[in-house]
Amino acid sequence: MSEWTDALWYTAPGEAEIRRTSLPPLGPGMVEIETAASLISRGTERLVWQGNVPLGERDRMRAPLQEGDFPFPVKYGYAAAGTIVAGDDARLGQRVFCLAPHQRRLRVPSTMALTIPEDVPLGRAVLAANLETALNAVWDASPQPGAKVLVIGLGLVGLLVTLTLTRQRDLSVATHDVLLERRESALQISVKFLKENEIRPEFDTVFHTSASPGGLATALSACRFEGTVIELSWYGDRMIEVPLGAAFHSQRLTLKSSQVGHVAPSRRASTTLSGRLSKALALASDPRLDALVTEEIAFDDAPATLSRLLAPGAPGIATRLSY
């Protein structure tokens, strides 16, 4: 087999290219994966593509199989699915998910290649990394039975949080986005969509994923007494205003960060990082997820298409690369 493959590299602000990339030796405990699909994570990869990863976060922001250093050039990405074609004979032909960059072939430790459940299509499995983010956020919130919950920002992560919440049938779940066309996505999940003038300070927990100061202000204003905002947005090196006046103190509100780098404290003693990712893969059996992949493009076309896909306010939800 070839010791080289093609990979997508971010090379300068707003620029990317496909480069010939060497593969590590296929040693003991390694497997080779032929990639079938990978997912572009719009929020994070937009910041990487723009060169907006903060200096102090560059080590923590490294993807598991990243090559190069921020800002550029970097081979980045963490949502690939494919089939094992070499390495461990017992695993040949297995469909697997890996936290790996956009690349035609991968050589990774066998432990990094998680078997995809039989009831999860290969193309849907690429959502597992974002599902893991959503699952961890719900664990961070630990909503109580009967809680009223609002999700603000119906991009991919917001919709995955919404889907995860609907698995708990004792919650009252509503959604909001300033883009009214996102209402259709909410209705497909069978949850209420609220316009901004319909939001009242009545929610126990508000998940904020819009990465906008206005969305965060709305999230705080939607909390009831001693309510909590779970902040999933990552702003890179942007400074934003947070409205901590008004009712923030008198209503004893909580603004809580949720980030996927660590398992939520409520599950940390019983769940490992790989165990959490396996749970996310199991959640990908939900056929409602298929509607969230709104575009698929060929891997070779990615460099010419990223300026459209990663533009602020770009239409659609999630984009899958096919190989």
Short mmCIF file of C-alpha atoms in Angstrom, two decimals:
data_model
loop_
_atom_site.label_atom_id
_atom_site.label_comp_id
_atom_site.label_asym_id
_atom_site.label_seq_id
_atom_site.Cartn_x
_atom_site.Cartn_y
_atom_site.Cartn_z
CA MET A 1 0.00 0.00 0.00
CA SER A 2 1.08 3.58 -0.60
CA GLU A 3 2.85 5.41 2.21
CA TRP A 4 1.23 8.65 1.07
CA THR A 5 -2.30 10.04 0.98
CA ASP A 6 -4.17 13.28 0.26
CA ALA A 7 -5.24 15.55 3.13
CA LEU A 8 -6.92 18.95 3.48
CA TRP A 9 -4.66 21.64 4.94
CA TYR A 10 -5.55 25.16 6.07
CA THR A 11 -2.67 27.22 4.71
CA ALA A 12 -3.46 30.94 5.28
CA PRO A 13 -6.44 33.07 6.35
CA GLY A 14 -9.29 32.02 4.08
CA GLU A 15 -7.15 29.58 2.10
CA ALA A 16 -6.88 25.78 1.98
CA GLU A 17 -5.40 23.16 -0.29
CA ILE A 18 -5.14 19.40 -0.68
CA ARG A 19 -1.60 18.26 0.02
CA ARG A 20 0.23 14.98 -0.38
CA THR A 21 0.77 13.78 3.19
CA SER A 22 2.92 10.92 4.48
CA LEU A 23 1.37 8.12 6.50
CA PRO A 24 3.04 6.76 9.66
CA PRO A 25 4.34 3.17 9.55
CA LEU A 26 1.65 0.52 9.97
CA GLY A 27 3.15 -0.97 13.12
CA PRO A 28 1.71 -3.32 15.75
CA GLY A 29 -1.55 -2.11 17.20
CA MET A 30 -2.20 0.16 14.20
CA VAL A 31 -4.96 0.00 11.60
CA GLU A 32 -5.35 1.64 8.21
CA ILE A 33 -8.70 3.23 7.40
CA GLU A 34 -10.06 4.08 3.99
CA THR A 35 -12.14 7.19 4.62
CA ALA A 36 -15.67 7.27 3.21
CA ALA A 37 -16.90 10.54 4.70
CA SER A 38 -15.93 13.33 7.07
CA LEU A 39 -17.81 16.28 8.53
CA ILE A 40 -16.79 19.93 8.41
CA SER A 41 -17.37 21.42 11.86
CA ARG A 42 -18.43 24.90 10.81
CA GLY A 43 -17.93 26.79 14.05
CA THR A 44 -14.49 25.48 15.00
CA GLU A 45 -13.14 25.08 11.48
CA ARG A 46 -14.26 28.59 10.56
CA LEU A 47 -12.03 29.94 13.35
CA VAL A 48 -9.15 27.71 12.21
CA TRP A 49 -9.62 28.72 8.55
CA GLN A 50 -9.66 32.41 9.51
CA GLY A 51 -6.60 32.04 11.75
CA ASN A 52 -8.54 33.12 14.86
CA VAL A 53 -7.42 30.47 17.35
CA PRO A 54 -6.21 32.48 20.39
CA LEU A 55 -2.51 32.21 21.18
CA GLY A 56 -3.19 30.93 24.71
CA GLU A 57 -5.53 28.18 23.48
CA ARG A 58 -3.44 26.76 20.66
CA ASP A 59 -2.20 23.72 22.58
CA ARG A 60 -5.64 22.90 23.98
CA MET A 61 -7.24 23.38 20.57
CA ARG A 62 -5.09 20.77 18.84
CA ALA A 63 -7.11 18.01 17.21
CA PRO A 64 -6.02 14.44 18.12
CA LEU A 65 -4.27 13.78 14.76
CA GLN A 66 -3.49 17.37 13.80
CA GLU A 67 -0.30 18.13 11.89
CA GLY A 68 1.26 21.57 11.83
CA ASP A 69 0.82 24.36 14.34
CA PHE A 70 -1.68 27.20 14.61
CA PRO A 71 -2.20 29.49 12.93
CA PHE A 72 -0.90 27.93 9.68
CA PRO A 73 -0.36 25.59 8.00
CA VAL A 74 -2.45 22.99 9.83
CA LYS A 75 -4.14 19.72 8.93
CA TYR A 76 -7.27 19.92 11.06
CA GLY A 77 -10.53 18.04 11.59
CA TYR A 78 -12.01 15.47 13.95
CA ALA A 79 -14.95 13.63 12.37
CA ALA A 80 -14.11 10.87 9.89
CA ALA A 81 -15.77 7.54 9.14
CA GLY A 82 -14.57 4.71 6.97
CA THR A 83 -13.53 1.07 6.75
CA ILE A 84 -10.49 -0.73 8.13
CA VAL A 85 -8.47 -2.08 5.18
CA ALA A 86 -5.19 -3.12 6.81
CA GLY A 87 -3.59 -3.77 10.18
CA ASP A 88 -5.40 -5.88 12.74
CA ASP A 89 -6.69 -8.91 10.79
CA ALA A 90 -9.55 -9.37 13.25
CA ARG A 91 -10.89 -5.92 12.38
CA LEU A 92 -10.55 -5.94 8.60
CA GLY A 93 -13.73 -4.67 6.97
CA GLN A 94 -15.07 -3.03 10.16
CA ARG A 95 -16.83 0.31 9.77
CA VAL A 96 -15.24 2.77 12.19
CA PHE A 97 -15.34 6.37 13.37
CA CYS A 98 -12.18 8.27 14.20
CA LEU A 99 -11.38 11.75 15.55
CA ALA A 100 -9.28 12.46 12.47
CA PRO A 101 -8.69 15.19 9.87
CA HIS A 102 -10.09 15.29 6.35
CA GLN A 103 -7.86 12.72 4.67
CA ARG A 104 -8.31 9.87 2.17
CA ARG A 105 -6.51 7.25 4.25
CA LEU A 106 -5.59 7.14 7.91
CA ARG A 107 -3.19 5.07 9.98
CA VAL A 108 -4.09 5.25 13.64
CA PRO A 109 -3.83 3.19 16.82
CA SER A 110 -6.58 0.59 16.76
CA THR A 111 -8.00 2.03 19.99
CA MET A 112 -8.80 5.29 18.18
CA ALA A 113 -10.97 3.52 15.60
CA LEU A 114 -14.36 3.06 17.27
CA THR A 115 -16.66 0.48 15.73
CA ILE A 116 -19.83 2.03 14.30
CA PRO A 117 -23.01 0.28 15.52
CA GLU A 118 -24.81 -1.75 12.89
CA ASP A 119 -27.88 0.50 12.98
CA VAL A 120 -25.84 3.64 12.22
CA PRO A 121 -25.18 4.38 8.51
CA LEU A 122 -21.59 5.29 7.70
CA GLY A 123 -22.54 8.74 6.42
CA ARG A 124 -24.46 9.56 9.59
CA ALA A 125 -21.65 8.41 11.87
CA VAL A 126 -19.63 11.53 11.01
CA LEU A 127 -21.99 13.47 13.32
CA ALA A 128 -20.61 11.61 16.35
CA ALA A 129 -18.09 14.28 17.40
CA ASN A 130 -20.73 17.01 17.46
CA LEU A 131 -23.18 14.64 19.14
CA GLU A 132 -20.56 14.13 21.83
CA THR A 133 -20.45 17.91 22.39
CA ALA A 134 -24.24 17.99 22.70
CA LEU A 135 -24.36 15.00 25.03
CA ASN A 136 -21.71 16.50 27.30
CA ALA A 137 -23.64 19.79 27.46
CA VAL A 138 -26.80 17.98 28.55
CA TRP A 139 -24.76 16.18 31.20
CA ASP A 140 -23.33 19.54 32.32
CA ALA A 141 -26.86 20.89 32.70
CA SER A 142 -28.39 17.78 34.31
CA PRO A 143 -31.94 19.11 33.85
CA GLN A 144 -34.37 17.95 36.51
CA PRO A 145 -37.61 16.12 35.65
CA GLY A 146 -40.25 18.61 34.52
CA ALA A 147 -37.72 21.35 33.76
CA LYS A 148 -38.44 23.96 31.11
CA VAL A 149 -35.52 24.14 28.69
CA LEU A 150 -34.72 26.53 25.84
CA VAL A 151 -32.11 26.06 23.10
CA ILE A 152 -30.92 29.27 21.42
CA GLY A 153 -29.08 28.88 18.12
CA LEU A 154 -30.21 26.14 15.76
CA GLY A 155 -27.01 25.37 13.95
CA LEU A 156 -25.72 21.81 14.09
CA VAL A 157 -24.77 21.75 17.78
CA GLY A 158 -27.98 23.49 18.85
CA LEU A 159 -30.11 21.01 16.93
CA LEU A 160 -28.12 18.07 18.33
CA VAL A 161 -28.63 19.41 21.85
CA THR A 162 -32.35 19.66 21.08
CA LEU A 163 -32.48 16.08 19.79
CA THR A 164 -30.60 14.82 22.84
CA LEU A 165 -32.97 16.64 25.18
CA THR A 166 -36.04 15.14 23.49
CA ARG A 167 -34.84 11.69 24.53
CA GLN A 168 -35.81 12.75 28.07
CA ARG A 169 -39.57 12.70 27.79
CA ASP A 170 -40.16 14.54 31.08
CA LEU A 171 -38.70 17.85 29.82
CA SER A 172 -40.46 20.80 28.19
CA VAL A 173 -38.16 21.82 25.31
CA ALA A 174 -38.41 24.98 23.17
CA THR A 175 -36.04 26.50 20.63
CA HIS A 176 -35.17 29.91 19.19
CA ASP A 177 -33.06 31.28 16.35
CA VAL A 178 -33.00 34.74 14.79
CA LEU A 179 -33.11 33.01 11.40
CA LEU A 180 -36.78 32.16 11.09
CA GLU A 181 -36.04 29.59 8.38
CA ARG A 182 -34.54 27.42 11.14
CA ARG A 183 -38.10 27.01 12.46
CA GLU A 184 -38.59 24.12 10.02
CA SER A 185 -35.69 22.20 11.56
CA ALA A 186 -37.20 22.62 15.02
CA LEU A 187 -40.61 21.43 13.85
CA GLN A 188 -39.04 18.33 12.28
CA ILE A 189 -37.78 17.46 15.77
CA SER A 190 -41.29 18.15 17.13
CA VAL A 191 -40.34 20.95 19.50
CA LYS A 192 -41.75 24.45 19.87
CA PHE A 193 -40.03 27.31 18.04
CA LEU A 194 -40.24 30.73 19.70
CA LYS A 195 -39.78 34.09 18.05
CA GLU A 196 -37.82 36.60 20.13
CA ASN A 197 -40.94 38.49 21.24
CA GLU A 198 -42.42 35.21 22.51
CA ILE A 199 -39.55 34.44 24.92
CA ARG A 200 -40.35 34.96 28.61
CA PRO A 201 -38.11 34.65 31.72
CA GLU A 202 -39.49 31.21 32.56
CA PHE A 203 -36.80 28.67 31.69
CA ASP A 204 -34.82 26.63 34.20
CA THR A 205 -32.00 25.98 31.72
CA VAL A 206 -31.05 27.75 28.50
CA PHE A 207 -28.47 26.29 26.11
CA HIS A 208 -26.76 28.98 24.05
CA THR A 209 -25.01 27.97 20.81
CA SER A 210 -25.37 30.97 18.48
CA ALA A 211 -21.86 32.42 19.11
CA SER A 212 -23.36 35.93 19.15
CA PRO A 213 -23.55 38.52 21.95
CA GLY A 214 -27.22 39.08 21.10
CA GLY A 215 -27.99 35.40 21.50
CA LEU A 216 -26.24 35.30 24.87
CA ALA A 217 -28.22 38.35 26.04
CA THR A 218 -31.44 36.64 25.01
CA ALA A 219 -30.38 33.47 26.83
CA LEU A 220 -29.84 35.35 30.10
CA SER A 221 -33.14 37.20 29.73
CA ALA A 222 -34.98 33.90 29.25
CA CYS A 223 -33.93 32.45 32.64
CA ARG A 224 -36.29 32.20 35.56
CA PHE A 225 -35.14 32.82 39.15
CA GLU A 226 -31.89 30.89 39.73
CA GLY A 227 -31.89 29.68 36.13
CA THR A 228 -28.74 28.58 34.30
CA VAL A 229 -27.32 29.40 30.88
CA ILE A 230 -25.13 26.64 29.44
CA GLU A 231 -22.73 28.41 27.08
CA LEU A 232 -21.50 26.17 24.24
CA SER A 233 -20.41 28.95 21.87
CA TRP A 234 -16.70 29.46 21.34
CA TYR A 235 -15.71 32.95 20.30
CA GLY A 236 -12.05 32.38 19.46
CA ASP A 237 -10.11 35.60 19.97
CA ARG A 238 -13.20 37.84 19.82
CA MET A 239 -14.12 40.00 22.83
CA ILE A 240 -17.86 40.13 23.45
CA GLU A 241 -20.13 42.05 25.80
CA VAL A 242 -22.04 40.03 28.40
CA PRO A 243 -25.05 41.75 30.04
CA LEU A 244 -24.36 41.00 33.70
CA GLY A 245 -26.40 43.97 34.91
CA ALA A 246 -30.20 44.02 34.81
CA ALA A 247 -31.58 40.90 36.50
CA PHE A 248 -28.40 38.83 36.50
CA HIS A 249 -27.66 39.26 40.22
CA SER A 250 -31.15 39.82 41.60
CA GLN A 251 -32.35 36.64 39.88
CA ARG A 252 -29.25 34.72 40.99
CA LEU A 253 -28.54 33.47 37.47
CA THR A 254 -25.68 31.13 36.54
CA LEU A 255 -23.59 31.35 33.36
CA LYS A 256 -21.84 28.01 32.91
CA SER A 257 -19.32 26.96 30.28
CA SER A 258 -19.62 23.59 28.57
CA GLN A 259 -16.71 22.28 26.51
CA VAL A 260 -16.12 18.78 25.20
CA GLY A 261 -12.46 18.53 26.24
CA HIS A 262 -13.48 17.02 29.60
CA VAL A 263 -16.32 14.73 30.59
CA ALA A 264 -19.01 16.62 32.52
CA PRO A 265 -18.40 16.43 36.30
CA SER A 266 -21.68 14.57 36.85
CA ARG A 267 -20.37 11.63 34.74
CA ARG A 268 -16.61 11.94 35.16
CA ALA A 269 -16.27 9.18 37.75
CA SER A 270 -18.11 6.63 35.61
CA THR A 271 -17.41 7.64 31.99
CA THR A 272 -14.15 7.92 30.05
CA LEU A 273 -13.62 10.10 26.98
CA SER A 274 -13.79 7.06 24.70
CA GLY A 275 -16.85 5.80 26.56
CA ARG A 276 -18.60 9.12 26.01
CA LEU A 277 -17.78 9.04 22.30
CA SER A 278 -19.17 5.49 22.09
CA LYS A 279 -22.41 6.73 23.67
CA ALA A 280 -22.56 9.51 21.07
CA LEU A 281 -22.11 6.96 18.28
CA ALA A 282 -25.01 4.97 19.70
CA LEU A 283 -27.17 8.13 19.66
CA ALA A 284 -26.46 8.39 15.91
CA SER A 285 -28.98 5.59 15.37
CA ASP A 286 -31.67 8.32 15.37
CA PRO A 287 -32.85 8.71 11.72
CA ARG A 288 -33.87 12.33 12.40
CA LEU A 289 -30.16 13.18 12.18
CA ASP A 290 -30.12 12.65 8.43
CA ALA A 291 -31.99 15.92 7.86
CA LEU A 292 -29.15 17.87 9.52
CA VAL A 293 -26.67 17.06 6.74
CA THR A 294 -27.85 19.62 4.22
CA GLU A 295 -25.00 19.38 1.72
CA GLU A 296 -22.43 16.86 0.57
CA ILE A 297 -19.42 17.79 -1.57
CA ALA A 298 -16.52 15.84 -2.97
CA PHE A 299 -13.31 15.93 -0.95
CA ASP A 300 -11.38 17.23 -3.96
CA ASP A 301 -13.75 20.21 -4.22
CA ALA A 302 -13.29 21.30 -0.60
CA PRO A 303 -10.59 23.99 -1.09
CA ALA A 304 -12.67 25.82 -3.69
CA THR A 305 -15.87 25.52 -1.66
CA LEU A 306 -14.77 26.44 1.87
CA SER A 307 -15.13 30.20 1.34
CA ARG A 308 -18.84 29.62 0.77
CA LEU A 309 -19.32 26.91 3.40
CA LEU A 310 -17.53 28.82 6.18
CA ALA A 311 -18.81 32.30 5.39
CA PRO A 312 -20.67 33.98 8.30
CA GLY A 313 -24.36 33.25 7.96
CA ALA A 314 -23.83 30.53 5.34
CA PRO A 315 -27.07 28.66 4.66
CA GLY A 316 -27.60 25.03 5.61
CA ILE A 317 -26.70 23.09 8.74
CA ALA A 318 -23.92 20.54 8.23
CA THR A 319 -21.66 19.70 5.30
CA ARG A 320 -20.27 16.24 4.68
CA LEU A 321 -17.24 15.50 2.51
CA SER A 322 -17.38 12.33 0.42
CA TYR A 323 -14.23 10.49 -0.73
#
